[in-house]
Each structure stands twice: as structure tokens, then as C-alpha cells.
Coordinates of C-alpha atoms and ligand atoms in Angstrom, one line a residue:
M29 CA -203.0 -114.1 -25.8
Y30 CA -205.2 -114.9 -28.9
T31 CA -205.8 -111.1 -29.6
R32 CA -204.6 -111.3 -33.3
S33 CA -206.3 -114.4 -33.8
S34 CA -209.6 -113.2 -32.4
A35 CA -209.4 -110.1 -34.7
L36 CA -208.9 -112.5 -37.8
F37 CA -211.8 -114.4 -37.0
S38 CA -214.2 -111.6 -36.5
R39 CA -212.9 -110.5 -40.3
A40 CA -213.1 -113.7 -41.6
Q41 CA -217.0 -113.9 -40.5
Q42 CA -217.5 -111.2 -42.7
S43 CA -216.4 -112.8 -46.3
I44 CA -216.2 -116.3 -45.3
P45 CA -219.0 -118.6 -44.0
G46 CA -218.5 -119.3 -40.2
G47 CA -215.1 -117.6 -41.0
V48 CA -213.6 -120.8 -42.1
N49 CA -213.2 -122.7 -45.5
S50 CA -214.0 -126.1 -43.8
P51 CA -216.3 -126.8 -40.8
V52 CA -213.8 -129.0 -38.8
R53 CA -211.5 -125.8 -38.2
A54 CA -214.5 -124.0 -36.7
F55 CA -214.3 -125.2 -32.9
K56 CA -217.9 -125.7 -33.0
S57 CA -217.7 -128.8 -30.7
V58 CA -215.3 -127.6 -28.2
G59 CA -216.5 -124.2 -28.1
G60 CA -214.5 -120.6 -28.5
E61 CA -212.8 -119.3 -31.5
P62 CA -210.6 -121.2 -34.0
I63 CA -207.0 -120.2 -33.8
F64 CA -205.4 -118.8 -37.0
M65 CA -202.0 -120.1 -37.9
V66 CA -199.3 -118.5 -39.8
K67 CA -196.3 -121.3 -39.9
G68 CA -195.4 -125.1 -39.4
K69 CA -192.2 -126.2 -38.6
G70 CA -191.4 -130.0 -37.6
A71 CA -193.7 -130.7 -34.9
Y72 CA -195.0 -127.6 -34.2
L73 CA -197.5 -124.8 -35.1
Y74 CA -197.4 -121.1 -34.6
D75 CA -200.3 -118.7 -34.5
A76 CA -200.9 -115.2 -35.8
D77 CA -200.3 -114.2 -31.8
G78 CA -196.7 -116.2 -32.0
N79 CA -198.1 -118.8 -29.7
Q80 CA -196.3 -122.3 -30.0
Y81 CA -198.2 -125.5 -30.3
I82 CA -197.1 -129.4 -30.3
D83 CA -199.4 -130.6 -33.3
Y84 CA -201.5 -133.8 -33.2
I85 CA -203.5 -132.8 -36.4
A86 CA -200.7 -132.6 -38.9
S87 CA -203.3 -130.9 -41.4
W88 CA -205.6 -133.8 -40.7
G89 CA -203.0 -136.5 -41.7
P90 CA -200.8 -135.7 -44.5
L91 CA -198.0 -134.2 -42.7
I92 CA -196.2 -137.6 -41.7
L93 CA -192.6 -136.2 -41.6
G94 CA -193.8 -132.8 -40.0
H95 CA -194.4 -129.3 -41.4
A96 CA -192.0 -127.7 -43.9
Y97 CA -190.2 -130.7 -44.3
E98 CA -187.1 -129.5 -46.1
P99 CA -186.7 -132.0 -49.0
V100 CA -190.5 -131.5 -49.8
I101 CA -190.0 -127.7 -49.5
K102 CA -187.0 -127.7 -51.8
A103 CA -188.8 -130.1 -54.4
I104 CA -191.8 -127.8 -54.9
Q105 CA -189.7 -124.5 -55.0
Q106 CA -187.5 -126.1 -58.1
K107 CA -190.6 -127.5 -59.6
V108 CA -193.0 -124.4 -59.4
L109 CA -189.9 -122.3 -61.5
D110 CA -191.2 -124.5 -64.9
G111 CA -194.7 -123.6 -64.2
T112 CA -197.8 -124.2 -62.2
S113 CA -200.1 -126.3 -64.5
F114 CA -199.9 -127.5 -68.0
G115 CA -203.2 -129.1 -68.6
A116 CA -201.3 -131.7 -70.5
P117 CA -199.8 -135.3 -69.4
T118 CA -196.0 -134.7 -67.7
E119 CA -193.5 -137.7 -67.1
L120 CA -193.9 -136.6 -63.3
E121 CA -197.3 -138.1 -63.4
I122 CA -196.2 -141.6 -64.5
E123 CA -193.3 -141.3 -61.9
M124 CA -196.1 -141.0 -59.3
A125 CA -198.5 -143.7 -60.4
E126 CA -195.4 -146.1 -60.9
L127 CA -194.1 -145.3 -57.1
I128 CA -198.0 -145.7 -55.8
K129 CA -198.1 -149.1 -57.7
S130 CA -194.9 -150.3 -56.1
M131 CA -196.2 -149.5 -52.8
A132 CA -199.5 -150.1 -52.4
P133 CA -201.0 -153.8 -53.2
N134 CA -203.8 -154.2 -55.7
V135 CA -203.2 -151.0 -57.8
D136 CA -203.3 -151.7 -61.3
L137 CA -204.1 -148.6 -62.5
I138 CA -204.5 -145.4 -60.6
R139 CA -206.3 -141.8 -61.4
M140 CA -205.2 -138.5 -59.9
V141 CA -207.4 -136.0 -58.7
S142 CA -207.2 -132.9 -56.3
S143 CA -209.1 -134.0 -53.0
G144 CA -210.2 -137.3 -51.2
T145 CA -213.9 -136.2 -51.9
E146 CA -213.1 -136.6 -55.4
A147 CA -211.2 -139.9 -55.2
C148 CA -214.3 -141.3 -53.0
M149 CA -217.0 -139.9 -55.5
S150 CA -215.1 -141.1 -58.4
A151 CA -214.7 -144.7 -57.2
I152 CA -218.3 -144.9 -56.5
R153 CA -219.1 -143.8 -59.8
V154 CA -216.5 -146.5 -61.3
A155 CA -218.0 -149.2 -59.2
R156 CA -221.7 -148.4 -60.4
G157 CA -220.4 -148.4 -64.0
Y158 CA -218.4 -151.6 -63.7
T159 CA -221.5 -153.3 -61.9
G160 CA -224.6 -151.7 -63.4
R161 CA -225.9 -151.4 -60.0
N162 CA -226.9 -148.4 -58.0
K163 CA -226.5 -148.8 -54.3
F164 CA -223.7 -148.8 -51.9
I165 CA -223.0 -149.5 -48.3
K166 CA -221.2 -147.1 -45.8
F167 CA -220.9 -147.2 -42.4
D168 CA -222.2 -144.5 -39.9
G169 CA -219.6 -142.2 -38.6
C170 CA -217.3 -142.8 -41.4
Y171 CA -216.6 -139.8 -43.6
H172 CA -215.7 -140.2 -47.4
G173 CA -215.8 -136.5 -48.3
H174 CA -218.4 -134.1 -49.1
A175 CA -220.4 -135.9 -52.6
D176 CA -223.8 -135.8 -51.9
A177 CA -224.3 -139.6 -51.8
F178 CA -221.6 -139.7 -48.8
L179 CA -223.4 -137.1 -46.5
V180 CA -225.9 -139.6 -45.0
K181 CA -224.8 -140.6 -41.4
A182 CA -221.5 -139.3 -42.1
G183 CA -218.7 -138.7 -39.5
S184 CA -216.2 -135.9 -39.3
G185 CA -217.5 -132.5 -39.0
V186 CA -221.3 -133.7 -39.8
A187 CA -221.0 -135.6 -36.7
T188 CA -219.2 -132.9 -35.1
L189 CA -222.1 -130.2 -36.0
D190 CA -224.6 -133.1 -35.1
I191 CA -226.4 -132.4 -38.6
Q192 CA -228.8 -135.5 -39.0
Q193 CA -230.0 -134.5 -42.3
V194 CA -227.8 -132.3 -44.7
P195 CA -230.3 -130.1 -46.7
G196 CA -229.6 -130.0 -50.4
I197 CA -229.2 -133.6 -50.5
S198 CA -232.1 -134.8 -52.6
E199 CA -233.9 -137.9 -51.3
A200 CA -233.2 -139.9 -54.6
V201 CA -229.6 -139.5 -54.2
A202 CA -229.7 -140.4 -50.5
Q203 CA -232.0 -143.4 -50.7
D204 CA -229.1 -145.3 -52.8
T205 CA -226.9 -145.1 -50.1
L206 CA -227.1 -147.8 -47.2
V207 CA -225.8 -147.5 -43.9
A208 CA -224.7 -150.0 -41.4
A209 CA -223.0 -149.5 -37.8
Y210 CA -219.1 -149.9 -37.9
N211 CA -218.1 -153.2 -37.0
D212 CA -221.4 -154.8 -37.5
L213 CA -221.0 -157.6 -39.9
D214 CA -224.6 -159.0 -39.4
A215 CA -225.9 -155.6 -40.3
V216 CA -223.8 -155.8 -43.7
Q217 CA -225.2 -159.3 -44.3
Q218 CA -228.9 -158.3 -43.8
L219 CA -228.4 -155.1 -46.1
V220 CA -227.0 -157.4 -48.6
K221 CA -229.8 -159.9 -48.4
E222 CA -232.6 -157.1 -48.5
H223 CA -230.9 -155.4 -51.5
K224 CA -229.6 -158.4 -53.5
G225 CA -228.2 -157.7 -56.7
T226 CA -228.6 -154.0 -56.5
I227 CA -225.5 -153.1 -54.6
A228 CA -222.4 -151.8 -56.4
A229 CA -220.1 -151.0 -53.7
I230 CA -219.1 -151.3 -49.9
I231 CA -217.0 -148.4 -49.1
I232 CA -215.0 -148.3 -45.8
E233 CA -212.2 -146.7 -43.7
P234 CA -210.4 -149.9 -43.0
V235 CA -209.3 -148.1 -39.6
A236 CA -212.0 -145.3 -39.1
G237 CA -210.6 -141.6 -38.3
N238 CA -213.7 -139.7 -38.5
M239 CA -215.4 -140.8 -35.5
G240 CA -212.1 -140.9 -33.3
C241 CA -209.7 -143.6 -34.3
I242 CA -211.6 -147.0 -34.6
L243 CA -210.4 -150.3 -35.2
P244 CA -212.1 -153.0 -37.3
K245 CA -212.8 -155.8 -34.9
P246 CA -211.1 -159.1 -35.9
G247 CA -212.8 -160.9 -39.0
F248 CA -214.9 -158.0 -39.7
L249 CA -213.1 -156.8 -42.9
E250 CA -212.3 -160.3 -43.8
G251 CA -216.2 -161.0 -43.5
I252 CA -216.8 -157.9 -45.8
R253 CA -214.5 -159.0 -48.1
K254 CA -216.2 -162.4 -48.2
I255 CA -219.5 -161.1 -48.9
C256 CA -218.1 -158.7 -51.7
D257 CA -216.5 -161.8 -53.3
E258 CA -220.1 -164.0 -53.3
E259 CA -222.1 -161.1 -54.3
G260 CA -219.9 -159.6 -57.0
I261 CA -219.8 -156.3 -55.1
V262 CA -216.8 -153.6 -55.3
L263 CA -215.0 -153.5 -52.0
I264 CA -213.7 -149.9 -51.8
F265 CA -211.2 -149.1 -48.8
D266 CA -211.0 -145.4 -48.3
E267 CA -207.6 -144.8 -47.3
V268 CA -207.5 -141.3 -47.5
M269 CA -206.2 -141.4 -43.9
T270 CA -204.7 -144.5 -43.7
G271 CA -202.8 -144.7 -47.2
F272 CA -199.1 -144.5 -46.8
R273 CA -199.7 -143.5 -43.1
L274 CA -200.2 -147.1 -41.5
S275 CA -197.5 -148.5 -43.3
A276 CA -195.9 -148.2 -46.7
G277 CA -198.7 -150.0 -48.0
G278 CA -201.5 -148.5 -46.0
A279 CA -204.3 -150.5 -44.4
Q280 CA -204.3 -153.3 -47.1
Q281 CA -200.7 -154.3 -46.3
T282 CA -201.2 -153.7 -42.2
L283 CA -204.2 -155.7 -42.0
N284 CA -203.5 -158.0 -44.9
I285 CA -206.9 -157.6 -46.6
N286 CA -207.1 -156.8 -50.5
A287 CA -209.8 -154.1 -51.8
D288 CA -210.9 -153.8 -55.1
L289 CA -210.6 -150.2 -55.4
V290 CA -208.9 -147.9 -53.1
T291 CA -208.9 -144.2 -52.8
Y292 CA -206.0 -142.0 -51.4
G293 CA -206.1 -138.2 -50.5
K294 CA -204.1 -135.4 -48.6
V295 CA -200.9 -138.1 -47.9
I296 CA -199.9 -138.4 -51.4
G297 CA -199.8 -134.7 -51.8
A298 CA -197.7 -134.3 -48.5
G299 CA -200.1 -131.3 -48.0
M300 CA -200.7 -130.0 -51.4
P301 CA -204.3 -130.5 -52.8
V302 CA -204.0 -134.3 -54.2
G303 CA -206.1 -137.4 -54.2
A304 CA -206.3 -140.5 -56.2
F305 CA -208.5 -143.8 -56.8
G306 CA -207.0 -146.9 -58.2
G307 CA -207.4 -150.8 -58.1
K308 CA -208.0 -153.7 -60.2
K309 CA -207.2 -153.4 -63.9
E310 CA -210.3 -155.0 -64.9
I311 CA -212.2 -152.5 -62.8
M312 CA -210.4 -149.2 -63.7
E313 CA -210.2 -150.1 -67.5
S314 CA -214.0 -148.7 -67.1
V315 CA -212.6 -145.2 -66.7
A316 CA -212.6 -142.6 -69.6
P317 CA -210.9 -142.3 -72.1
L318 CA -210.5 -146.1 -71.8
G319 CA -214.1 -146.9 -70.9
K320 CA -217.2 -144.8 -70.3
V321 CA -217.2 -143.9 -66.8
Y322 CA -216.3 -140.3 -67.3
Q323 CA -214.1 -138.5 -64.7
A324 CA -211.8 -135.4 -65.2
G325 CA -209.8 -132.8 -63.8
T326 CA -208.2 -129.6 -64.9
L327 CA -205.6 -129.4 -62.2
S328 CA -205.2 -133.4 -61.8
G329 CA -201.8 -134.5 -61.6
N330 CA -200.6 -131.0 -61.1
P331 CA -197.0 -130.9 -61.3
V332 CA -196.3 -129.1 -58.2
A333 CA -198.8 -131.2 -55.8
M334 CA -197.2 -134.1 -57.6
I335 CA -193.5 -133.4 -56.8
A336 CA -194.6 -132.8 -53.2
G337 CA -196.1 -136.1 -53.0
Y338 CA -193.8 -137.9 -54.9
T339 CA -190.7 -136.7 -52.6
L340 CA -192.6 -137.5 -49.2
L341 CA -193.6 -141.2 -50.6
K342 CA -190.2 -141.9 -51.8
E343 CA -188.8 -141.0 -48.4
L344 CA -191.2 -143.4 -46.6
K345 CA -190.4 -146.2 -49.3
E346 CA -186.6 -145.8 -48.7
N347 CA -187.1 -145.7 -45.1
P348 CA -189.5 -148.0 -43.6
S349 CA -188.0 -147.6 -40.0
I350 CA -190.1 -144.2 -40.2
Y351 CA -193.1 -146.4 -39.9
K352 CA -191.7 -148.1 -37.0
E353 CA -190.5 -144.9 -35.2
L354 CA -193.9 -143.4 -35.6
E355 CA -195.6 -146.4 -34.1
E356 CA -193.2 -146.6 -31.1
K357 CA -193.8 -142.8 -30.2
T358 CA -197.6 -143.2 -30.8
A359 CA -197.8 -146.4 -28.4
Y360 CA -195.5 -144.5 -26.0
L361 CA -198.2 -141.6 -25.9
A362 CA -200.9 -144.1 -25.4
K363 CA -199.1 -145.8 -22.6
G364 CA -198.0 -142.5 -20.9
L365 CA -201.9 -141.2 -21.2
G366 CA -203.3 -144.4 -20.2
E367 CA -201.1 -144.6 -17.0
V368 CA -202.2 -141.3 -16.2
L369 CA -205.5 -141.5 -16.6
T370 CA -205.7 -144.7 -14.5
K371 CA -203.6 -143.0 -11.7
V372 CA -206.1 -140.2 -11.5
G373 CA -209.2 -142.5 -11.8
Q374 CA -210.4 -141.2 -15.3
A375 CA -212.6 -143.8 -17.0
H376 CA -210.8 -143.8 -20.4
T377 CA -210.7 -145.9 -23.6
I378 CA -207.7 -145.4 -25.7
N379 CA -207.8 -146.8 -29.5
Q380 CA -204.6 -146.7 -31.3
L381 CA -203.0 -148.4 -34.4
G382 CA -199.7 -147.2 -36.1
S383 CA -199.8 -143.2 -35.8
M384 CA -203.2 -143.0 -35.5
I385 CA -204.7 -142.6 -31.9
S386 CA -207.9 -141.2 -29.9
V387 CA -208.8 -140.8 -26.5
H388 CA -212.2 -141.2 -25.3
F389 CA -213.3 -140.4 -21.8
A390 CA -215.6 -143.5 -21.3
S391 CA -215.4 -147.2 -19.6
H392 CA -216.9 -148.6 -22.3
A393 CA -215.2 -150.0 -25.5
I394 CA -215.3 -147.7 -28.3
T395 CA -216.2 -149.7 -31.7
D396 CA -218.5 -147.7 -33.7
F397 CA -220.3 -144.4 -33.9
S398 CA -222.8 -144.7 -31.2
T399 CA -220.3 -146.0 -28.6
A400 CA -218.0 -143.0 -29.6
A401 CA -220.9 -140.5 -29.2
A402 CA -221.7 -142.1 -25.8
A403 CA -218.4 -141.0 -24.3
D404 CA -217.9 -137.9 -21.9
I405 CA -217.7 -135.0 -24.9
S406 CA -217.9 -132.3 -22.2
L407 CA -214.9 -133.3 -20.8
F408 CA -213.1 -133.7 -23.9
K409 CA -213.7 -130.0 -24.4
A410 CA -212.5 -128.7 -21.1
Y411 CA -209.5 -131.2 -21.8
F412 CA -208.7 -129.7 -25.3
H413 CA -209.0 -126.2 -24.0
F414 CA -206.7 -126.7 -21.0
L415 CA -204.1 -128.2 -23.6
L416 CA -204.5 -125.7 -26.2
S417 CA -203.8 -123.1 -23.5
K418 CA -200.6 -124.7 -22.7
G419 CA -199.6 -125.0 -26.3
V420 CA -200.7 -128.7 -27.5
Y421 CA -203.1 -128.7 -30.5
L422 CA -205.4 -131.5 -30.9
P423 CA -208.3 -131.9 -32.9
P424 CA -210.9 -129.7 -31.9
S425 CA -213.7 -132.7 -32.0
P426 CA -213.8 -135.9 -30.1
F427 CA -214.9 -137.2 -33.6
E428 CA -211.4 -137.2 -35.0
S429 CA -208.3 -139.1 -34.6
W430 CA -205.3 -137.7 -33.6
F431 CA -202.2 -137.8 -36.2
L432 CA -198.5 -138.0 -34.9
N433 CA -196.0 -137.0 -37.1
N434 CA -192.3 -138.1 -36.8
A435 CA -190.9 -134.8 -36.3
L436 CA -192.4 -135.0 -32.7
S437 CA -189.6 -135.6 -29.8
Y438 CA -190.3 -137.9 -26.7
A439 CA -189.9 -134.5 -24.7
D440 CA -193.2 -133.5 -26.8
L441 CA -195.0 -136.4 -25.8
D442 CA -193.9 -136.3 -22.3
K443 CA -195.2 -132.7 -22.2
T444 CA -198.3 -133.8 -23.3
I445 CA -198.5 -136.6 -20.7
Q446 CA -197.5 -134.5 -17.9
L447 CA -200.2 -131.7 -19.0
T448 CA -203.1 -134.7 -19.2
E449 CA -202.1 -135.2 -15.6
E450 CA -202.1 -131.7 -14.7
F451 CA -205.5 -131.4 -16.1
F452 CA -207.0 -134.1 -14.1
Q453 CA -205.4 -133.4 -11.0
K454 CA -207.3 -129.9 -11.0
Ligands
LIG26 N1 -212.0 -140.0 -46.6 C1 -211.5 -139.8 -45.4 C2 -211.4 -141.2 -44.8 C3 -211.2 -138.5 -45.0 O1 -210.7 -138.5 -43.9 C4 -211.2 -137.5 -45.9 C5 -211.1 -136.0 -45.2 N2 -210.8 -135.9 -44.1 C6 -212.1 -137.6 -47.0 C7 -212.3 -138.5 -47.3 C8 -212.0 -136.3 -47.9 O2 -211.1 -135.9 -48.3 P1 -211.0 -134.1 -48.9 O3 -210.8 -133.4 -47.5 O4 -209.5 -133.9 -49.1 O5 -212.1 -134.0 -49.5

């Protein structure tokens, strides 16, 4: 059934570390071999052996309207005929910046980069340059890309592979990264007190997606906002997953909390390599060439990537009903899965907001990394493989959010719910 995928994986391991170009693809946490994909269309992925999957990953978030969304593909095809990169400014970059500003709150100035990692790394540098301070607070189980300073108690693949300390990160760098448990406002207060006057930024996934999906408790983000205001700390919302996914204005809009700087990623490239960081004018004016905080990129604002993201974002802006439809589908899935799990007597906690959802096999609430890690991980592995064998592609780790795309039909959701029941009845 996976003959060709398996042969490709053997071959890949001869020339690519672990056979993959990003660790979360490697199925390390769930066991078995990764599936090699050849095509995506709408809600479905197709592998090298011709198997079809209902996809709940959506390329880890960006494909909000499904794979190979026709207007995006057409726009790319048209644009690429004029060349792939100029290394000089284009009007499209202004249009993209203006579109983002018209959708996202608190973005006066925005700079394009090529990945979420670059966006978060640059935002921290700007916060440090602006405040003249070195330390920052992040949260256990949140992932902000693979820049050195973020690989301390990181979520996503770092949590999946259970790497306690990443070799190659110098102590000098790591000591400026302070870590608190997600949803623990007291811990943040304590860190700020202990390191008074030295903290440049607090960076957070306003809805976490890298330890499963975890919602901020009421008052948690508001409390952080207040601390930042009182202490002159720059509040950075990492909206690489939530931006333009939870709503047109991202988590800032959905949760009604203002950040000082925001980072965006994959979503704004519609599956092309794009990221961005932006925010309040006063802070963003420290970025070169206006200010001295240097940040650059040969391929930043790449025309092909820009047109892909622009086309998707414009559609999301013009059709806000997309968010309602997506949310209804995700709530339907959450309800259906919850009913089935209750019926078969399986302890579970389902976290969901907008089109982000995760299912944890545990009777306790999942509110931070330690509660996520205390769920039944081996049961998740068996569940993952059963669904995969039946044509449903979940993230291959319990420490990842599922992302719904609007090409999913209710029949796809029903199939997923039915298969869940079948698995637990066995
Ligand atoms: N921040 C968050 C919240 C993410 O989920 C990710 C990637 N999953 C990143 C940053 C890093 O983005 P990239 O992989 O594009 O570097």
C-alpha cells in the first residue's frame, strides 16, 4: 500500500538527514515511515502510491481554502512569466503591505521575510534594539521557529522528539531566554520581578498550536498586556498560525487584545515561503534603513510568493463568511468527535477555537505543555495510524494543532467521526 513511499523514504535517507527537510514530517513520535505526497487538491492529499487522504494539516496551516486553490494557482502562473525575483522593490509589495494593514490591527509598518522563523527572530531583535534590553520571555511548549534563542523549552518538533536541550545553542544565548508555563500569569509576574528592567519582550502564541491547540485562559493575555504596559516590555504576538486563520484580523481581533509587534508566516504566502513582522510605527521605525536594527533578505517580498499570499488574503478579506463556515465545520467536528468518544467511554479533552482543534486522550483540562504531555500519547499513535490507513491525514504528533480548510465537506468530517468510532469500538 505504501510501496513507493517506502522506497522513496529509503532513498531520501541516503542524501537528506533523516530523509526529511523538516523534522515534524518524520513520523518520529507516531512511529512508522513518512508518506511521500505528490499532489493536493481541495481537501485532499494524494501520495506516491496513489492513496487519497482527507487532510487536517493544510501544510501546517496556510491552505485555508484547500490545496491548489484555483485563483492562487492562476495568479502564480501569470506572475511567474514576468520573472522569479528582481532584488528590487515592486508595487505588489506595497499592495501586500496595504492589504495586511487593512485587515490586521496595530500594524503601521510591516516588513516581509521568507519564513516564520525569520519573522520571530527579527521581531525579537527589533524589541531588543528598541528597548535596549536583552532578555525575553517565551512560554513552555510554544514554538517560534528554529532561531537559537527560541529553542529553549520549545514545542512542535522539539517537543515531539523530546529534545530537552538542543546542542549547538550556546549558554550565553540561552540565558537570555526566560520561560514560563502557558496560562501561568503568576510565573510571568515573578520573572518580570526577578529580572526587572532587563526584559525586552514577551513573545507568545496567542492561541498555542505547537503543543496541540491550547487556548489562553480568560485574563491571561490581558494580564500580560498590562505587565508589558507597566514595565515597558514589547508584547509580540506570534500569529504565524493564527494570523488570517482565526479571523481576518487574527488573534488580536478574535481575542480583542492589542500587541505591539506581530509576526506572520505561512498563511500570508498561501503555501509559498513567506513571513512578515510588523507593528507600531514607533517600534518598527528602528528597522534598517530607517533605524539601525539591521534586517534583510535577498528574496524578501518575492513577487511570486507575494501574489500567492495577496490573492488568498484578498479573498479572505472580501468573503468574511469563510471564517464562519470554517468555524462551523470545526465545531461540528469537535462535537461529533466528542460525542463518539463519550459514547465509547474514552476520556478526552477537545480544544478548539475557529479552525484550530486538537483531541487529547486525557480526562484533565489541557492548558499548558505539562498537561498536554500527560495525555495518553501511545493511544494517539494508534489512533493516528488507524486513521491514516483509512485515508485521514492528521498531524503526526499529539503536540500539533489540526488545521481545517474550507474545502472540507461535511461528508469528510462525518467520515472522520465514523472512523474514530470504529477505532475505539475495536
Ligand atoms: N511561529 C509559529 C507559531 C509556528 O507555528 C511556526 C512554524 N510552525 C513558526 C513560528 C516558524 O515558522 P517557519 O517554519 O516558517 O520558520
